[in-house]
Coordinates of C-alpha atoms and ligand atoms in Angstrom, one line a residue:
M127 CA 22.2 -0.3 -9.7
I128 CA 20.1 1.8 -7.3
K129 CA 20.8 0.6 -3.7
T130 CA 19.7 2.4 -0.5
P131 CA 20.0 1.6 3.2
I132 CA 16.6 -0.2 3.2
C133 CA 17.9 -2.8 0.8
D134 CA 20.4 -4.2 3.2
K135 CA 18.2 -3.6 6.2
I136 CA 15.6 -6.1 5.0
G137 CA 17.5 -8.1 2.4
I138 CA 15.9 -6.9 -0.8
K139 CA 17.5 -6.1 -4.2
Y140 CA 15.5 -3.1 -5.2
P141 CA 14.0 -0.4 -2.7
I142 CA 10.5 -1.0 -4.0
F143 CA 7.7 -2.2 -1.8
Q144 CA 4.3 -3.4 -3.1
G145 CA 1.7 -1.9 -0.8
G146 CA -0.3 -4.4 1.2
M147 CA -3.8 -4.0 -0.1
A148 CA -6.9 -5.6 1.6
W149 CA -8.7 -7.9 -0.8
A150 CA -6.1 -7.3 -3.5
S151 CA -2.6 -8.3 -2.6
D152 CA -2.5 -12.1 -1.8
Y153 CA 0.4 -14.5 -1.7
A154 CA 0.6 -14.7 -5.5
L155 CA 1.2 -10.9 -6.0
A156 CA 3.4 -10.7 -2.9
S157 CA 5.7 -13.6 -3.8
A158 CA 5.9 -12.4 -7.5
V159 CA 7.2 -9.0 -6.3
S160 CA 9.6 -10.6 -3.8
N161 CA 10.9 -12.9 -6.5
V162 CA 11.8 -10.0 -8.8
G163 CA 13.7 -8.3 -5.9
G164 CA 11.2 -5.9 -4.4
L165 CA 9.3 -6.4 -1.1
G166 CA 6.0 -8.2 -1.7
I167 CA 3.4 -7.6 1.0
I168 CA 0.2 -9.7 1.7
G169 CA -2.7 -7.4 2.7
A170 CA -4.2 -9.1 5.7
G171 CA -7.2 -6.7 5.6
Q172 CA -10.1 -8.4 7.4
M173 CA -8.9 -12.0 6.8
P174 CA -9.6 -14.4 9.5
P175 CA -6.4 -15.6 11.2
E176 CA -6.6 -19.1 9.6
L177 CA -6.8 -17.6 6.1
L178 CA -3.8 -15.4 6.8
V179 CA -1.8 -18.4 7.9
R180 CA -2.6 -20.2 4.7
E181 CA -1.6 -17.1 2.7
I182 CA 1.8 -16.8 4.5
R183 CA 2.5 -20.5 4.0
K184 CA 1.6 -20.2 0.2
A185 CA 3.9 -17.2 -0.1
K186 CA 6.7 -19.2 1.5
D187 CA 6.1 -22.0 -1.0
N188 CA 6.4 -19.5 -3.8
T189 CA 9.5 -17.5 -2.8
D190 CA 12.6 -17.8 -0.7
K191 CA 13.0 -14.1 -0.6
P192 CA 11.8 -11.7 2.2
F193 CA 8.2 -10.7 2.1
G194 CA 5.8 -8.9 4.4
V195 CA 2.3 -8.7 5.8
N196 CA 0.3 -5.5 6.2
I197 CA -2.1 -5.3 9.1
I198 CA -4.9 -2.8 9.7
L199 CA -4.6 -1.8 13.4
Y200 CA -8.2 -0.8 14.0
L201 CA -9.6 -4.3 13.5
T202 CA -11.3 -5.7 16.7
Y203 CA -9.4 -9.1 16.4
I204 CA -6.0 -7.5 15.5
D205 CA -4.3 -9.4 18.4
E206 CA -5.2 -12.7 16.9
L207 CA -3.7 -11.7 13.5
V208 CA -0.5 -10.5 15.3
D209 CA -0.2 -13.8 17.1
A210 CA -0.7 -15.7 13.8
I211 CA 2.0 -13.7 12.0
I212 CA 4.4 -14.2 14.9
H213 CA 3.7 -18.0 14.9
E214 CA 4.3 -18.3 11.2
G215 CA 7.2 -15.9 10.9
V216 CA 7.6 -13.3 8.1
S217 CA 10.4 -10.8 7.4
V218 CA 8.5 -7.6 7.7
V219 CA 5.2 -6.3 9.1
T220 CA 3.8 -3.0 7.8
T221 CA 0.9 -1.4 9.7
G222 CA -1.8 1.0 8.7
A223 CA -4.7 2.9 10.2
G224 CA -3.4 3.2 13.7
N225 CA -0.5 3.3 16.2
A226 CA 1.7 0.3 16.0
G227 CA 3.6 1.1 19.2
T228 CA 2.2 -1.7 21.4
Y229 CA 3.1 -4.4 18.9
I230 CA 6.7 -3.5 18.0
K231 CA 8.5 -5.3 20.8
K232 CA 6.4 -8.4 20.3
F233 CA 7.3 -8.5 16.6
H234 CA 11.0 -7.8 17.3
D235 CA 11.1 -10.6 19.8
A236 CA 10.0 -12.8 16.9
N237 CA 12.7 -11.3 14.6
I238 CA 10.2 -9.5 12.5
K239 CA 10.9 -6.0 11.3
V240 CA 8.1 -3.4 11.8
I241 CA 7.5 -0.6 9.3
P242 CA 4.5 1.5 10.2
V243 CA 2.6 3.7 7.7
V244 CA 2.5 7.2 9.0
P245 CA 0.4 10.2 7.8
S246 CA 2.2 12.8 10.0
T247 CA 5.6 13.8 11.5
A248 CA 4.0 13.4 15.0
L249 CA 3.3 9.7 14.5
A250 CA 6.6 9.2 12.7
K251 CA 8.6 10.5 15.7
R252 CA 6.5 8.3 18.1
M253 CA 7.1 5.2 15.9
E254 CA 10.8 5.9 15.8
R255 CA 10.9 6.2 19.7
A256 CA 8.9 3.0 19.9
G257 CA 11.6 1.1 17.9
A258 CA 10.2 1.0 14.3
D259 CA 12.8 -0.2 11.8
A260 CA 11.7 2.2 9.1
L261 CA 8.6 4.2 8.1
I262 CA 6.3 4.5 5.2
A263 CA 5.3 8.2 4.7
E264 CA 2.1 8.0 2.8
G265 CA 0.5 10.9 1.0
M266 CA -3.2 11.4 0.4
E267 CA -2.8 10.6 -3.3
S268 CA -2.9 6.9 -2.2
G269 CA -5.9 4.6 -2.6
G270 CA -7.8 3.2 0.4
H271 CA -7.6 4.8 3.8
I272 CA -5.7 8.1 3.6
G273 CA -4.2 10.9 5.7
E274 CA -4.4 14.6 4.9
L275 CA -0.9 15.5 3.5
T276 CA 0.4 15.1 0.0
T277 CA 3.4 12.9 -0.7
M278 CA 5.5 15.9 -1.8
V279 CA 4.8 17.5 1.6
I280 CA 4.9 14.6 4.0
V281 CA 8.0 12.8 2.7
P282 CA 10.7 15.5 3.2
Q283 CA 9.2 16.5 6.6
V284 CA 9.2 12.9 7.9
V285 CA 12.7 12.4 6.5
N286 CA 13.8 15.5 8.5
S287 CA 12.0 14.3 11.7
V288 CA 13.6 10.8 12.1
N289 CA 16.9 8.9 11.7
I290 CA 15.5 5.7 10.3
P291 CA 14.8 5.0 6.6
V292 CA 11.7 6.4 5.1
I293 CA 9.8 4.9 2.2
A294 CA 7.6 7.2 0.1
A295 CA 4.1 6.2 -0.8
G296 CA 1.2 7.8 -2.6
G297 CA 1.0 8.8 -6.3
I298 CA 4.0 6.8 -7.5
A299 CA 3.7 4.5 -10.4
D300 CA 6.8 5.1 -12.6
Y301 CA 10.5 5.9 -12.7
R302 CA 9.9 9.6 -12.4
G303 CA 8.0 9.2 -9.1
F304 CA 10.7 6.8 -7.9
V305 CA 13.5 9.4 -8.6
A306 CA 11.4 12.2 -7.2
A307 CA 11.0 10.2 -3.9
L308 CA 14.7 9.6 -3.7
C309 CA 15.2 13.4 -4.2
L310 CA 12.9 14.1 -1.3
G311 CA 15.2 12.0 0.9
A312 CA 13.3 8.7 0.8
S313 CA 15.1 5.4 0.9
G314 CA 12.6 3.7 -1.4
I315 CA 9.1 3.7 -2.6
Q316 CA 5.9 1.8 -2.0
M317 CA 3.4 1.4 -4.9
G318 CA -0.1 0.0 -4.6
T319 CA -2.2 1.0 -7.5
R320 CA 0.5 0.2 -10.1
F321 CA 0.5 -3.4 -8.9
L322 CA -3.3 -3.7 -9.1
A323 CA -2.9 -3.7 -12.9
T324 CA -0.4 -6.6 -13.1
K325 CA -0.9 -10.1 -14.4
E326 CA 0.0 -11.6 -11.0
C327 CA -2.7 -9.6 -9.1
H328 CA -5.8 -11.7 -8.8
I329 CA -8.4 -9.1 -8.4
H330 CA -11.4 -9.1 -10.7
Q331 CA -10.6 -7.9 -14.3
N332 CA -13.2 -5.2 -13.9
W333 CA -11.1 -3.5 -11.1
K334 CA -8.0 -3.7 -13.3
D335 CA -9.9 -2.2 -16.3
M336 CA -11.3 0.6 -14.1
V337 CA -7.7 1.5 -13.1
I338 CA -6.5 1.3 -16.7
K339 CA -9.4 3.5 -17.9
A340 CA -9.3 6.0 -15.1
S341 CA -8.4 9.6 -15.7
D342 CA -6.7 12.0 -13.4
R343 CA -9.8 13.1 -11.3
D344 CA -11.5 9.7 -11.1
A345 CA -10.2 8.6 -7.7
V346 CA -12.3 10.5 -5.1
V347 CA -12.3 10.6 -1.3
T348 CA -15.4 9.2 0.4
G349 CA -16.3 8.7 4.1
R350 CA -14.6 11.8 5.5
P351 CA -17.2 12.3 8.3
T352 CA -16.5 8.8 9.6
G353 CA -12.9 9.7 10.4
H354 CA -11.7 7.0 8.0
P355 CA -11.6 8.8 4.6
V356 CA -11.1 6.3 1.8
R357 CA -10.0 7.0 -1.8
V358 CA -11.9 5.0 -4.4
L359 CA -12.6 5.1 -8.1
K360 CA -15.8 7.0 -8.9
N361 CA -18.8 4.7 -9.4
R362 CA -22.4 4.4 -8.2
L363 CA -21.3 3.4 -4.7
A364 CA -18.9 6.4 -4.4
K365 CA -21.6 8.8 -5.5
M366 CA -23.9 7.4 -2.9
F367 CA -21.3 7.9 -0.2
L368 CA -20.8 11.5 -1.4
E369 CA -24.6 12.0 -1.3
L370 CA -24.6 10.8 2.4
E371 CA -21.9 13.5 3.1
S372 CA -23.9 16.2 1.4
K373 CA -27.0 15.3 3.5
C374 CA -24.9 15.0 6.8
S375 CA -26.4 11.5 7.2
P376 CA -25.8 9.5 10.4
L377 CA -22.5 7.5 10.5
A378 CA -24.4 4.2 10.7
E379 CA -25.6 4.8 7.1
Y380 CA -21.9 4.8 5.9
E381 CA -21.3 1.5 7.6
K382 CA -24.4 -0.1 6.0
L383 CA -23.5 1.2 2.6
G384 CA -19.9 0.0 2.8
M385 CA -20.7 -3.5 4.0
G386 CA -19.2 -6.2 1.7
S387 CA -18.1 -3.6 -0.9
L388 CA -14.5 -4.6 -1.0
K389 CA -15.5 -8.2 -1.8
A390 CA -18.0 -6.9 -4.4
A391 CA -15.1 -5.1 -6.1
S392 CA -12.3 -7.7 -5.8
I393 CA -14.2 -11.0 -6.3
D394 CA -17.5 -10.1 -8.0
G395 CA -16.2 -7.1 -10.0
N396 CA -19.5 -5.4 -9.4
I397 CA -19.0 -2.1 -11.1
E398 CA -21.9 -0.4 -9.3
T399 CA -21.6 -1.6 -5.7
G400 CA -17.9 -2.4 -5.4
S401 CA -15.4 -0.2 -3.5
F402 CA -12.7 0.0 -6.0
M403 CA -9.9 1.5 -3.9
S404 CA -7.3 3.2 -6.0
G405 CA -4.8 6.1 -5.9
Q406 CA -4.9 9.2 -8.0
I407 CA -2.0 7.9 -10.1
A408 CA -4.5 5.4 -11.8
G409 CA -4.9 8.2 -14.4
M410 CA -1.4 7.4 -15.6
I411 CA -1.6 3.6 -15.7
R412 CA -2.6 2.6 -19.2
E413 CA -1.8 -1.2 -19.4
E414 CA -1.6 -4.4 -17.5
K415 CA 2.0 -5.6 -17.2
T416 CA 3.8 -8.3 -15.4
V417 CA 5.3 -7.6 -12.0
K418 CA 8.8 -8.1 -13.5
E419 CA 8.1 -5.5 -16.3
V420 CA 6.8 -3.0 -13.8
I421 CA 9.8 -3.3 -11.4
E422 CA 12.6 -3.7 -13.9
E423 CA 11.4 -0.8 -16.2
I424 CA 11.1 1.5 -13.2
V425 CA 14.6 0.7 -11.9
S426 CA 16.3 0.8 -15.4
D427 CA 14.6 4.1 -16.4
A428 CA 15.3 5.6 -13.0
E429 CA 19.0 4.9 -13.4
D430 CA 19.0 6.6 -16.9
L431 CA 17.1 9.6 -15.5
I432 CA 19.5 10.0 -12.6
G433 CA 22.4 9.9 -15.1
D434 CA 20.6 12.5 -17.3
M435 CA 19.9 14.9 -14.5
S436 CA 23.4 16.5 -14.7
K437 CA 22.3 18.1 -18.0
F438 CA 20.5 20.8 -15.9
I439 CA 23.9 21.9 -14.5
K440 CA 25.3 24.5 -16.8
G441 CA 28.5 26.5 -16.5
Ligands
TUI546 O1 -4.2 1.6 5.9 C1 -4.0 2.2 4.9 N1 -4.9 2.0 3.8 C2 -6.0 1.2 3.8 S1 -6.5 0.3 5.1 C3 -7.8 -0.2 4.2 S2 -9.0 -1.3 4.8 C4 -10.3 -0.4 5.0 N2 -11.5 -1.0 4.7 C5 -12.6 -0.3 4.9 C6 -12.6 1.0 5.3 C7 -11.5 1.6 5.6 C8 -10.3 0.9 5.4 C9 -7.8 0.3 3.0 N3 -6.7 1.1 2.8 N4 -3.0 3.0 4.7 C10 -2.1 3.4 5.7 C11 -2.6 4.5 6.4 N5 -2.5 4.6 7.7 N6 -3.1 5.6 5.9 C12 -3.4 6.5 6.9 C13 -3.0 5.8 8.1 C14 -3.0 6.3 9.4 C15 -4.0 7.2 9.9 C16 -4.0 7.6 11.1 C17 -2.1 5.8 10.3 C18 -2.1 6.2 11.6 C19 -3.1 7.1 12.0 O2 -3.1 7.6 13.3 C20 -3.1 6.8 14.4 C21 -2.9 7.5 15.7 O3 -3.3 6.8 16.7 O4 -2.4 8.6 15.7

């Protein structure tokens, strides 16, 4: 059995997090992942606080295992979401797209662990000093809002910069990525895209099919000039974003184009106008599986691989 320090720290069986994905990871996916022994994470995204409260309560109805909520820090009403999470109580909060520093004490006072996503060693060190319990070092292979460094580059550097557990994210969808992350010094992995193509993920079937049909270069980065680059699967909307970039269009044009596009992907499955956030590893995902199959296959195959690795030592 693969056990790492993060397992005892947050009370999970396997060091595998399901990335909190806006409009994609609801209570059903999160509780399914937690029930199998990973850490399921509800993606709060732009949910109103009342909806997030309902999601947390439904997750509690469906699992007695630890689960988390991911919050996006640049939201204007983030304080309301923080208060709602504290009121309801969850095991873990992961944060994205900003500096979690000001919220860490508040969460700790409510006995909630805080695990910020960091795209750099500078933010990693700041988050450790601010009291973060662990970090998620996320490479730009990921879907959604991304930083600039690759997973291979950011994970060992963040591991070297801090003394708290580091979870590797970005471009991981199978046992080889899991073992590679452990080799880089990570204490576990976070996967988003792999969990999009699971039975328990309630996104529109068109989004799942796009992930399953994607090839290696289909997940492209849009919105770079806005300061919030986002990786999505290539479609008409992505091409329109890229066109705005080539014409150096005003930033307001991006906002107009992106309005409602996550809902268009997740709920309506609109292949032309949806923002189908996905990581580059979609190119390797070929079938929809259950959450249990995904997690148990990765863990079991990783154990075999780690055992087999000694074959490279000769003489
Ligand atoms: O947050 C994510 N991924 C996301 S959030 C999201 S929702 C969204 N919707 C529409 C447009 C844009 C986003 C979709 N995907 N991942 C974690 C992450 N955090 N990636 C990068 C960062 C990050 C970037 C800069 C974290 C901190 C940071 O610097 C903050 C600072 O103040 O230094």
